[in-house]
């Protein structure tokens, strides 16, 4: 596996692959890789000739009081996992390579899809994500890029700017990977104590309860959100940031679930903010 650290190195690598007629798959990550990331790598491996992963803790998507400094960094271990897939190249730049002195260009996705959920709670977050993902797509010359459903709003935002900016890449959304307990895999799970990890199962449990109610015929959005909230409120270590339900992928508010819907939550377990979601399919009947 090639380790690419500079803009020039990834440009040269992608150029060679294109010249050889290869289809390039990009998997952007912030490292501290887990099974969720590896499922993205495998999806890319299956669909593309060449797989480029990126490992870059992107400073522009963190707010001033967020966990940029504390975010887990373990590049050597990440490389071992990537080699096991195998991935062809990993792009691991310094922040100054991506945002050199004088840098002042950002991709801003306005409106209805960014003013809610994590967009409402983390001002500037999606501007940072959209900027870095645009740069990574350009640099890697990807034909396909792969993102996890756990960050479903991120996928909606990325699909929006890819369409708006006429980027020639297909965006794939890969299902959430969970631990046996139901807890969605996340690099931030490493912040949890054993007791908190057990408490964190309330996220997936509450969503599964609501999904069961939906499958049993419940269509009222407030009732479905209420079920989730009640379950989370019963867990002493948990505090709710949001419990929301929107149409998917448009992210419009809904009173009754009559089309595909995203039931999404953000919950603090101790000091750690975790997100999870479930897609309620169809809604008719
Ligand atoms: O989902 C993530 O890990 C990040 O938001 C991404 C897409 C790698 C951009 O930094």
PDB file of C-alpha atoms and ligand atoms in Angstrom:
ATOM      1  CA  UNK A   1       0.000   0.000   0.000  1.00  0.00           C
ATOM      2  CA  UNK A   2       1.347   3.388  -0.987  1.00  0.00           C
ATOM      3  CA  UNK A   3       1.367   6.128   1.632  1.00  0.00           C
ATOM      4  CA  UNK A   4       0.741   9.502  -0.029  1.00  0.00           C
ATOM      5  CA  UNK A   5       1.373  12.601   2.059  1.00  0.00           C
ATOM      6  CA  UNK A   6       1.336  15.509  -0.376  1.00  0.00           C
ATOM      7  CA  UNK A   7      -1.018  16.966  -2.960  1.00  0.00           C
ATOM      8  CA  UNK A   8       1.589  16.202  -5.623  1.00  0.00           C
ATOM      9  CA  UNK A   9       1.887  12.546  -4.549  1.00  0.00           C
ATOM     10  CA  UNK A  10      -1.852  11.837  -4.669  1.00  0.00           C
ATOM     11  CA  UNK A  11      -2.163  13.715  -7.991  1.00  0.00           C
ATOM     12  CA  UNK A  12       0.625  11.608  -9.508  1.00  0.00           C
ATOM     13  CA  UNK A  13      -0.851   8.349  -8.162  1.00  0.00           C
ATOM     14  CA  UNK A  14      -4.379   9.145  -9.409  1.00  0.00           C
ATOM     15  CA  UNK A  15      -2.986  10.308 -12.773  1.00  0.00           C
ATOM     16  CA  UNK A  16      -1.177   6.975 -13.288  1.00  0.00           C
ATOM     17  CA  UNK A  17      -4.353   5.012 -12.466  1.00  0.00           C
ATOM     18  CA  UNK A  18      -6.452   7.092 -14.857  1.00  0.00           C
ATOM     19  CA  UNK A  19      -3.874   6.673 -17.618  1.00  0.00           C
ATOM     20  CA  UNK A  20      -4.134   2.894 -17.127  1.00  0.00           C
ATOM     21  CA  UNK A  21      -7.940   3.152 -17.495  1.00  0.00           C
ATOM     22  CA  UNK A  22      -8.665   2.205 -13.861  1.00  0.00           C
ATOM     23  CA  UNK A  23     -11.851   3.054 -11.953  1.00  0.00           C
ATOM     24  CA  UNK A  24     -10.941   4.783  -8.710  1.00  0.00           C
ATOM     25  CA  UNK A  25     -12.850   4.378  -5.435  1.00  0.00           C
ATOM     26  CA  UNK A  26     -12.292   6.917  -2.635  1.00  0.00           C
ATOM     27  CA  UNK A  27     -13.032   6.268   1.046  1.00  0.00           C
ATOM     28  CA  UNK A  28     -12.531   9.447   3.084  1.00  0.00           C
ATOM     29  CA  UNK A  29     -12.009   8.877   6.818  1.00  0.00           C
ATOM     30  CA  UNK A  30     -10.606  10.661   9.840  1.00  0.00           C
ATOM     31  CA  UNK A  31      -8.783   7.497  10.929  1.00  0.00           C
ATOM     32  CA  UNK A  32      -9.106   5.490  14.167  1.00  0.00           C
ATOM     33  CA  UNK A  33     -10.548   2.913  11.821  1.00  0.00           C
ATOM     34  CA  UNK A  34     -13.135   0.358  12.926  1.00  0.00           C
ATOM     35  CA  UNK A  35     -15.389  -2.248  11.272  1.00  0.00           C
ATOM     36  CA  UNK A  36     -17.681   0.526   9.970  1.00  0.00           C
ATOM     37  CA  UNK A  37     -14.819   2.049   7.963  1.00  0.00           C
ATOM     38  CA  UNK A  38     -13.652  -1.381   6.830  1.00  0.00           C
ATOM     39  CA  UNK A  39     -17.100  -2.128   5.392  1.00  0.00           C
ATOM     40  CA  UNK A  40     -16.709   1.066   3.284  1.00  0.00           C
ATOM     41  CA  UNK A  41     -13.285  -0.139   2.119  1.00  0.00           C
ATOM     42  CA  UNK A  42     -14.707  -3.552   1.185  1.00  0.00           C
ATOM     43  CA  UNK A  43     -17.568  -1.933  -0.749  1.00  0.00           C
ATOM     44  CA  UNK A  44     -15.021   0.171  -2.632  1.00  0.00           C
ATOM     45  CA  UNK A  45     -12.787  -2.850  -3.236  1.00  0.00           C
ATOM     46  CA  UNK A  46     -15.714  -4.743  -4.745  1.00  0.00           C
ATOM     47  CA  UNK A  47     -16.832  -1.946  -7.046  1.00  0.00           C
ATOM     48  CA  UNK A  48     -13.564  -0.329  -8.159  1.00  0.00           C
ATOM     49  CA  UNK A  49     -10.192  -1.277  -9.658  1.00  0.00           C
ATOM     50  CA  UNK A  50      -8.202   0.935  -7.314  1.00  0.00           C
ATOM     51  CA  UNK A  51      -9.059   1.989  -3.756  1.00  0.00           C
ATOM     52  CA  UNK A  52      -7.691   5.169  -2.184  1.00  0.00           C
ATOM     53  CA  UNK A  53      -8.467   5.748   1.501  1.00  0.00           C
ATOM     54  CA  UNK A  54      -7.805   9.059   3.178  1.00  0.00           C
ATOM     55  CA  UNK A  55      -6.933   9.422   6.844  1.00  0.00           C
ATOM     56  CA  UNK A  56      -7.163  13.097   7.774  1.00  0.00           C
ATOM     57  CA  UNK A  57      -8.606  14.660  10.924  1.00  0.00           C
ATOM     58  CA  UNK A  58     -10.075  17.673   9.170  1.00  0.00           C
ATOM     59  CA  UNK A  59      -9.735  20.790  11.352  1.00  0.00           C
ATOM     60  CA  UNK A  60     -12.315  22.849   9.442  1.00  0.00           C
ATOM     61  CA  UNK A  61     -15.240  20.597  10.420  1.00  0.00           C
ATOM     62  CA  UNK A  62     -14.677  20.912  14.189  1.00  0.00           C
ATOM     63  CA  UNK A  63     -16.123  23.778  16.241  1.00  0.00           C
ATOM     64  CA  UNK A  64     -13.893  25.665  18.713  1.00  0.00           C
ATOM     65  CA  UNK A  65     -15.217  23.671  21.703  1.00  0.00           C
ATOM     66  CA  UNK A  66     -15.220  20.295  19.991  1.00  0.00           C
ATOM     67  CA  UNK A  67     -12.811  17.360  20.168  1.00  0.00           C
ATOM     68  CA  UNK A  68     -10.315  18.163  17.359  1.00  0.00           C
ATOM     69  CA  UNK A  69      -7.260  17.844  19.639  1.00  0.00           C
ATOM     70  CA  UNK A  70      -8.577  14.796  21.490  1.00  0.00           C
ATOM     71  CA  UNK A  71      -9.764  12.966  18.343  1.00  0.00           C
ATOM     72  CA  UNK A  72      -8.025   9.543  18.294  1.00  0.00           C
ATOM     73  CA  UNK A  73      -5.035   9.360  15.943  1.00  0.00           C
ATOM     74  CA  UNK A  74      -3.338   5.980  15.329  1.00  0.00           C
ATOM     75  CA  UNK A  75      -2.063   5.971  11.781  1.00  0.00           C
ATOM     76  CA  UNK A  76       0.177   2.882  12.037  1.00  0.00           C
ATOM     77  CA  UNK A  77      -2.681   0.705  13.272  1.00  0.00           C
ATOM     78  CA  UNK A  78      -4.955   2.206  10.576  1.00  0.00           C
ATOM     79  CA  UNK A  79      -2.396   1.220   7.907  1.00  0.00           C
ATOM     80  CA  UNK A  80      -2.332  -2.371   9.146  1.00  0.00           C
ATOM     81  CA  UNK A  81      -6.133  -2.561   8.844  1.00  0.00           C
ATOM     82  CA  UNK A  82      -6.109  -0.974   5.385  1.00  0.00           C
ATOM     83  CA  UNK A  83      -3.448  -3.397   4.153  1.00  0.00           C
ATOM     84  CA  UNK A  84      -5.707  -6.268   5.249  1.00  0.00           C
ATOM     85  CA  UNK A  85      -8.505  -5.201   2.846  1.00  0.00           C
ATOM     86  CA  UNK A  86      -6.281  -4.532   0.774  1.00  0.00           C
ATOM     87  CA  UNK A  87      -6.398  -0.823  -0.079  1.00  0.00           C
ATOM     88  CA  UNK A  88      -4.017   0.421  -2.789  1.00  0.00           C
ATOM     89  CA  UNK A  89      -3.081   3.799  -1.355  1.00  0.00           C
ATOM     90  CA  UNK A  90      -3.723   5.915   1.717  1.00  0.00           C
ATOM     91  CA  UNK A  91      -3.624   9.700   1.604  1.00  0.00           C
ATOM     92  CA  UNK A  92      -2.447  11.079   4.953  1.00  0.00           C
ATOM     93  CA  UNK A  93      -1.605  14.781   4.613  1.00  0.00           C
ATOM     94  CA  UNK A  94      -0.640  17.318   7.279  1.00  0.00           C
ATOM     95  CA  UNK A  95      -3.292  20.007   7.881  1.00  0.00           C
ATOM     96  CA  UNK A  96      -0.871  22.551   6.333  1.00  0.00           C
ATOM     97  CA  UNK A  97      -0.835  20.510   3.105  1.00  0.00           C
ATOM     98  CA  UNK A  98      -4.630  20.733   2.799  1.00  0.00           C
ATOM     99  CA  UNK A  99      -4.953  24.279   4.156  1.00  0.00           C
ATOM    100  CA  UNK A 100      -1.685  26.105   3.422  1.00  0.00           C
ATOM    101  CA  UNK A 101      -1.048  29.680   4.503  1.00  0.00           C
ATOM    102  CA  UNK A 102      -3.448  32.005   2.689  1.00  0.00           C
ATOM    103  CA  UNK A 103      -6.118  29.326   2.223  1.00  0.00           C
ATOM    104  CA  UNK A 104      -9.561  30.996   2.009  1.00  0.00           C
ATOM    105  CA  UNK A 105     -11.924  28.939  -0.177  1.00  0.00           C
ATOM    106  CA  UNK A 106     -14.836  26.945   1.263  1.00  0.00           C
ATOM    107  CA  UNK A 107     -17.793  24.951  -0.036  1.00  0.00           C
ATOM    108  CA  UNK A 108     -20.984  26.075   1.679  1.00  0.00           C
ATOM    109  CA  UNK A 109     -24.212  24.087   1.234  1.00  0.00           C
ATOM    110  CA  UNK A 110     -27.105  26.378   2.196  1.00  0.00           C
ATOM    111  CA  UNK A 111     -30.685  25.814   3.138  1.00  0.00           C
ATOM    112  CA  UNK A 112     -32.982  23.142   4.265  1.00  0.00           C
ATOM    113  CA  UNK A 113     -30.613  20.181   4.453  1.00  0.00           C
ATOM    114  CA  UNK A 114     -27.920  21.862   6.565  1.00  0.00           C
ATOM    115  CA  UNK A 115     -30.022  23.967   8.966  1.00  0.00           C
ATOM    116  CA  UNK A 116     -31.226  21.002  11.061  1.00  0.00           C
ATOM    117  CA  UNK A 117     -29.947  17.934  12.945  1.00  0.00           C
ATOM    118  CA  UNK A 118     -26.138  18.119  13.266  1.00  0.00           C
ATOM    119  CA  UNK A 119     -26.080  21.215  11.023  1.00  0.00           C
ATOM    120  CA  UNK A 120     -28.105  23.165  13.606  1.00  0.00           C
ATOM    121  CA  UNK A 121     -26.010  21.932  16.531  1.00  0.00           C
ATOM    122  CA  UNK A 122     -22.567  22.197  14.941  1.00  0.00           C
ATOM    123  CA  UNK A 123     -22.345  25.526  13.066  1.00  0.00           C
ATOM    124  CA  UNK A 124     -19.753  25.353  10.285  1.00  0.00           C
ATOM    125  CA  UNK A 125     -19.480  21.555  10.488  1.00  0.00           C
ATOM    126  CA  UNK A 126     -20.892  20.785   7.042  1.00  0.00           C
ATOM    127  CA  UNK A 127     -18.954  23.672   5.470  1.00  0.00           C
ATOM    128  CA  UNK A 128     -15.784  21.947   6.655  1.00  0.00           C
ATOM    129  CA  UNK A 129     -16.984  18.515   5.501  1.00  0.00           C
ATOM    130  CA  UNK A 130     -18.082  19.819   2.075  1.00  0.00           C
ATOM    131  CA  UNK A 131     -14.772  21.644   1.600  1.00  0.00           C
ATOM    132  CA  UNK A 132     -12.515  18.730   2.469  1.00  0.00           C
ATOM    133  CA  UNK A 133     -14.590  16.135   0.582  1.00  0.00           C
ATOM    134  CA  UNK A 134     -14.577  18.348  -2.546  1.00  0.00           C
ATOM    135  CA  UNK A 135     -10.786  18.607  -2.308  1.00  0.00           C
ATOM    136  CA  UNK A 136     -10.408  14.844  -1.755  1.00  0.00           C
ATOM    137  CA  UNK A 137     -12.656  14.021  -4.721  1.00  0.00           C
ATOM    138  CA  UNK A 138     -10.659  16.414  -6.931  1.00  0.00           C
ATOM    139  CA  UNK A 139      -7.287  15.119  -5.798  1.00  0.00           C
ATOM    140  CA  UNK A 140      -8.150  11.409  -6.017  1.00  0.00           C
ATOM    141  CA  UNK A 141     -10.060  11.759  -9.328  1.00  0.00           C
ATOM    142  CA  UNK A 142     -12.524   9.288  -7.811  1.00  0.00           C
ATOM    143  CA  UNK A 143     -15.273   7.709  -9.917  1.00  0.00           C
ATOM    144  CA  UNK A 144     -16.967   6.379  -6.778  1.00  0.00           C
ATOM    145  CA  UNK A 145     -16.848   7.619  -3.185  1.00  0.00           C
ATOM    146  CA  UNK A 146     -18.113   5.724  -0.122  1.00  0.00           C
ATOM    147  CA  UNK A 147     -19.704   7.048   3.094  1.00  0.00           C
ATOM    148  CA  UNK A 148     -21.547   5.436   6.008  1.00  0.00           C
ATOM    149  CA  UNK A 149     -25.270   5.701   6.723  1.00  0.00           C
ATOM    150  CA  UNK A 150     -24.465   6.534  10.361  1.00  0.00           C
ATOM    151  CA  UNK A 151     -23.758  10.050   9.056  1.00  0.00           C
ATOM    152  CA  UNK A 152     -26.899  10.074   6.892  1.00  0.00           C
ATOM    153  CA  UNK A 153     -27.188  13.884   6.854  1.00  0.00           C
ATOM    154  CA  UNK A 154     -23.566  14.067   5.703  1.00  0.00           C
ATOM    155  CA  UNK A 155     -24.438  11.792   2.770  1.00  0.00           C
ATOM    156  CA  UNK A 156     -27.402  14.030   1.846  1.00  0.00           C
ATOM    157  CA  UNK A 157     -25.172  17.130   1.959  1.00  0.00           C
ATOM    158  CA  UNK A 158     -22.406  15.469  -0.088  1.00  0.00           C
ATOM    159  CA  UNK A 159     -24.884  14.280  -2.739  1.00  0.00           C
ATOM    160  CA  UNK A 160     -26.252  17.834  -2.931  1.00  0.00           C
ATOM    161  CA  UNK A 161     -22.934  19.577  -3.607  1.00  0.00           C
ATOM    162  CA  UNK A 162     -21.762  16.810  -5.946  1.00  0.00           C
ATOM    163  CA  UNK A 163     -24.856  17.492  -8.045  1.00  0.00           C
ATOM    164  CA  UNK A 164     -24.714  21.291  -7.688  1.00  0.00           C
ATOM    165  CA  UNK A 165     -21.008  21.526  -8.548  1.00  0.00           C
ATOM    166  CA  UNK A 166     -21.298  18.936 -11.372  1.00  0.00           C
ATOM    167  CA  UNK A 167     -18.648  16.711  -9.820  1.00  0.00           C
ATOM    168  CA  UNK A 168     -18.238  13.540 -11.832  1.00  0.00           C
ATOM    169  CA  UNK A 169     -18.398  11.044  -8.971  1.00  0.00           C
ATOM    170  CA  UNK A 170     -21.031   8.619  -7.697  1.00  0.00           C
ATOM    171  CA  UNK A 171     -21.750   8.739  -3.964  1.00  0.00           C
ATOM    172  CA  UNK A 172     -22.421   5.363  -2.285  1.00  0.00           C
ATOM    173  CA  UNK A 173     -24.103   5.064   1.108  1.00  0.00           C
ATOM    174  CA  UNK A 174     -23.117   1.911   3.019  1.00  0.00           C
ATOM    175  CA  UNK A 175     -25.274   0.496   5.889  1.00  0.00           C
ATOM    176  CA  UNK A 176     -24.395   1.097   9.552  1.00  0.00           C
ATOM    177  CA  UNK A 177     -22.143  -1.528  11.160  1.00  0.00           C
ATOM    178  CA  UNK A 178     -23.049  -2.324  14.776  1.00  0.00           C
ATOM    179  CA  UNK A 179     -21.425  -4.150  17.664  1.00  0.00           C
ATOM    180  CA  UNK A 180     -23.233  -7.231  18.953  1.00  0.00           C
ATOM    181  CA  UNK A 181     -24.875  -4.995  21.575  1.00  0.00           C
ATOM    182  CA  UNK A 182     -26.398  -2.863  18.801  1.00  0.00           C
ATOM    183  CA  UNK A 183     -24.060   0.098  19.413  1.00  0.00           C
ATOM    184  CA  UNK A 184     -23.168   1.717  16.082  1.00  0.00           C
ATOM    185  CA  UNK A 185     -19.425   1.571  15.394  1.00  0.00           C
ATOM    186  CA  UNK A 186     -17.814   4.985  15.820  1.00  0.00           C
ATOM    187  CA  UNK A 187     -14.292   6.269  16.424  1.00  0.00           C
ATOM    188  CA  UNK A 188     -15.774   8.251  19.332  1.00  0.00           C
ATOM    189  CA  UNK A 189     -16.764   4.992  21.103  1.00  0.00           C
ATOM    190  CA  UNK A 190     -13.128   4.930  22.268  1.00  0.00           C
ATOM    191  CA  UNK A 191     -13.996   7.826  24.635  1.00  0.00           C
ATOM    192  CA  UNK A 192     -16.553   5.668  26.513  1.00  0.00           C
ATOM    193  CA  UNK A 193     -15.822   3.946  29.842  1.00  0.00           C
ATOM    194  CA  UNK A 194     -17.152   0.338  30.097  1.00  0.00           C
ATOM    195  CA  UNK A 195     -20.151   1.640  32.050  1.00  0.00           C
ATOM    196  CA  UNK A 196     -20.834   4.356  29.453  1.00  0.00           C
ATOM    197  CA  UNK A 197     -20.480   1.849  26.633  1.00  0.00           C
ATOM    198  CA  UNK A 198     -23.217  -0.240  28.168  1.00  0.00           C
ATOM    199  CA  UNK A 199     -25.391   2.849  28.627  1.00  0.00           C
ATOM    200  CA  UNK A 200     -24.770   3.839  24.974  1.00  0.00           C
ATOM    201  CA  UNK A 201     -26.741   0.786  23.808  1.00  0.00           C
ATOM    202  CA  UNK A 202     -29.820   2.863  24.590  1.00  0.00           C
ATOM    203  CA  UNK A 203     -29.350   4.689  21.254  1.00  0.00           C
ATOM    204  CA  UNK A 204     -29.836   1.646  19.034  1.00  0.00           C
ATOM    205  CA  UNK A 205     -32.358   0.077  21.410  1.00  0.00           C
ATOM    206  CA  UNK A 206     -34.600   3.147  21.308  1.00  0.00           C
ATOM    207  CA  UNK A 207     -34.426   3.299  17.504  1.00  0.00           C
ATOM    208  CA  UNK A 208     -35.210  -0.410  17.179  1.00  0.00           C
ATOM    209  CA  UNK A 209     -38.266   0.005  19.450  1.00  0.00           C
ATOM    210  CA  UNK A 210     -39.543   2.842  17.268  1.00  0.00           C
ATOM    211  CA  UNK A 211     -38.876   0.821  14.126  1.00  0.00           C
ATOM    212  CA  UNK A 212     -40.908  -2.059  15.555  1.00  0.00           C
ATOM    213  CA  UNK A 213     -43.775   0.328  16.311  1.00  0.00           C
ATOM    214  CA  UNK A 214     -43.527   1.666  12.744  1.00  0.00           C
ATOM    215  CA  UNK A 215     -43.602  -1.874  11.358  1.00  0.00           C
ATOM    216  CA  UNK A 216     -46.646  -2.474  13.562  1.00  0.00           C
ATOM    217  CA  UNK A 217     -48.431   0.416  11.799  1.00  0.00           C
ATOM    218  CA  UNK A 218     -47.523   3.540  13.840  1.00  0.00           C
ATOM    219  CA  UNK A 219     -47.186   6.461  11.386  1.00  0.00           C
ATOM    220  CA  UNK A 220     -47.377   9.481  13.682  1.00  0.00           C
ATOM    221  CA  UNK A 221     -43.996  11.251  13.745  1.00  0.00           C
ATOM    222  CA  UNK A 222     -44.461  12.688  17.257  1.00  0.00           C
ATOM    223  CA  UNK A 223     -45.437   9.263  18.613  1.00  0.00           C
ATOM    224  CA  UNK A 224     -42.389   7.610  17.040  1.00  0.00           C
ATOM    225  CA  UNK A 225     -40.030  10.331  18.329  1.00  0.00           C
ATOM    226  CA  UNK A 226     -41.735  10.117  21.742  1.00  0.00           C
ATOM    227  CA  UNK A 227     -40.984   6.396  21.990  1.00  0.00           C
ATOM    228  CA  UNK A 228     -37.301   7.037  21.315  1.00  0.00           C
ATOM    229  CA  UNK A 229     -37.092   9.963  23.745  1.00  0.00           C
ATOM    230  CA  UNK A 230     -38.821   8.039  26.543  1.00  0.00           C
ATOM    231  CA  UNK A 231     -36.405   5.125  26.269  1.00  0.00           C
ATOM    232  CA  UNK A 232     -33.351   7.430  26.277  1.00  0.00           C
ATOM    233  CA  UNK A 233     -34.666   9.453  29.215  1.00  0.00           C
ATOM    234  CA  UNK A 234     -34.764   6.190  31.193  1.00  0.00           C
ATOM    235  CA  UNK A 235     -30.954   5.891  30.942  1.00  0.00           C
ATOM    236  CA  UNK A 236     -29.311   8.002  33.687  1.00  0.00           C
ATOM    237  CA  UNK A 237     -26.001   8.516  31.802  1.00  0.00           C
ATOM    238  CA  UNK A 238     -27.739   9.741  28.627  1.00  0.00           C
ATOM    239  CA  UNK A 239     -28.885  13.228  27.705  1.00  0.00           C
ATOM    240  CA  UNK A 240     -30.664  13.996  24.432  1.00  0.00           C
ATOM    241  CA  UNK A 241     -29.255  16.535  21.947  1.00  0.00           C
ATOM    242  CA  UNK A 242     -31.984  15.774  19.429  1.00  0.00           C
ATOM    243  CA  UNK A 243     -34.532  13.165  18.394  1.00  0.00           C
ATOM    244  CA  UNK A 244     -35.798  14.062  14.912  1.00  0.00           C
ATOM    245  CA  UNK A 245     -37.735  12.565  12.056  1.00  0.00           C
ATOM    246  CA  UNK A 246     -37.533  13.908   8.495  1.00  0.00           C
ATOM    247  CA  UNK A 247     -38.335  12.619   5.056  1.00  0.00           C
ATOM    248  CA  UNK A 248     -35.347  10.911   3.456  1.00  0.00           C
ATOM    249  CA  UNK A 249     -33.418  12.047   1.494  1.00  0.00           C
ATOM    250  CA  UNK A 250     -35.128  15.472   1.163  1.00  0.00           C
ATOM    251  CA  UNK A 251     -35.082  16.056   4.972  1.00  0.00           C
ATOM    252  CA  UNK A 252     -38.492  17.742   4.994  1.00  0.00           C
ATOM    253  CA  UNK A 253     -40.521  17.794   8.217  1.00  0.00           C
ATOM    254  CA  UNK A 254     -43.294  15.173   8.374  1.00  0.00           C
ATOM    255  CA  UNK A 255     -46.316  14.758  10.624  1.00  0.00           C
ATOM    256  CA  UNK A 256     -47.190  11.320   9.267  1.00  0.00           C
ATOM    257  CA  UNK A 257     -44.650   8.939   7.812  1.00  0.00           C
ATOM    258  CA  UNK A 258     -45.980   8.431   4.295  1.00  0.00           C
ATOM    259  CA  UNK A 259     -42.649   8.055   2.481  1.00  0.00           C
ATOM    260  CA  UNK A 260     -39.087   7.010   3.405  1.00  0.00           C
ATOM    261  CA  UNK A 261     -38.096   8.732   6.630  1.00  0.00           C
ATOM    262  CA  UNK A 262     -34.925   9.219   8.647  1.00  0.00           C
ATOM    263  CA  UNK A 263     -35.347   8.817  12.400  1.00  0.00           C
ATOM    264  CA  UNK A 264     -32.120  10.336  13.722  1.00  0.00           C
ATOM    265  CA  UNK A 265     -30.753  10.963  17.197  1.00  0.00           C
ATOM    266  CA  UNK A 266     -27.800  12.656  18.860  1.00  0.00           C
ATOM    267  CA  UNK A 267     -27.252  11.740  22.495  1.00  0.00           C
ATOM    268  CA  UNK A 268     -24.540  12.581  25.012  1.00  0.00           C
ATOM    269  CA  UNK A 269     -23.343   9.658  27.082  1.00  0.00           C
ATOM    270  CA  UNK A 270     -21.358  11.398  29.784  1.00  0.00           C
ATOM    271  CA  UNK A 271     -19.325  13.919  27.786  1.00  0.00           C
ATOM    272  CA  UNK A 272     -19.340  11.909  24.531  1.00  0.00           C
ATOM    273  CA  UNK A 273     -21.800  12.910  21.823  1.00  0.00           C
ATOM    274  CA  UNK A 274     -22.959   9.946  19.737  1.00  0.00           C
ATOM    275  CA  UNK A 275     -25.293   9.819  16.740  1.00  0.00           C
ATOM    276  CA  UNK A 276     -27.362   6.996  15.298  1.00  0.00           C
ATOM    277  CA  UNK A 277     -30.309   6.605  12.963  1.00  0.00           C
ATOM    278  CA  UNK A 278     -32.682   4.249  11.248  1.00  0.00           C
ATOM    279  CA  UNK A 279     -34.416   4.627   7.893  1.00  0.00           C
ATOM    280  CA  UNK A 280     -38.140   3.822   7.989  1.00  0.00           C
ATOM    281  CA  UNK A 281     -38.925   2.538   4.551  1.00  0.00           C
ATOM    282  CA  UNK A 282     -42.022   3.283   2.562  1.00  0.00           C
ATOM    283  CA  UNK A 283     -44.497   4.480   5.120  1.00  0.00           C
ATOM    284  CA  UNK A 284     -47.542   3.394   3.105  1.00  0.00           C
ATOM    285  CA  UNK A 285     -49.881   0.672   4.274  1.00  0.00           C
TER     286      UNK A 285
HETATM  287  O1  LIG B   1     -17.289  11.067   8.137  1.00  0.00           O
HETATM  288  C1  LIG B   1     -16.123  11.456   8.369  1.00  0.00           C
HETATM  289  O2  LIG B   1     -15.300  10.761   8.964  1.00  0.00           O
HETATM  290  C2  LIG B   1     -15.699  12.840   7.906  1.00  0.00           C
HETATM  291  O3  LIG B   1     -16.737  13.754   8.053  1.00  0.00           O
HETATM  292  C3  LIG B   1     -15.140  12.863   6.469  1.00  0.00           C
HETATM  293  C4  LIG B   1     -16.203  12.454   5.457  1.00  0.00           C
HETATM  294  C5  LIG B   1     -13.955  11.905   6.372  1.00  0.00           C
HETATM  295  C6  LIG B   1     -14.649  14.263   6.108  1.00  0.00           C
HETATM  296  O4  LIG B   1     -13.633  14.690   6.940  1.00  0.00           O
END
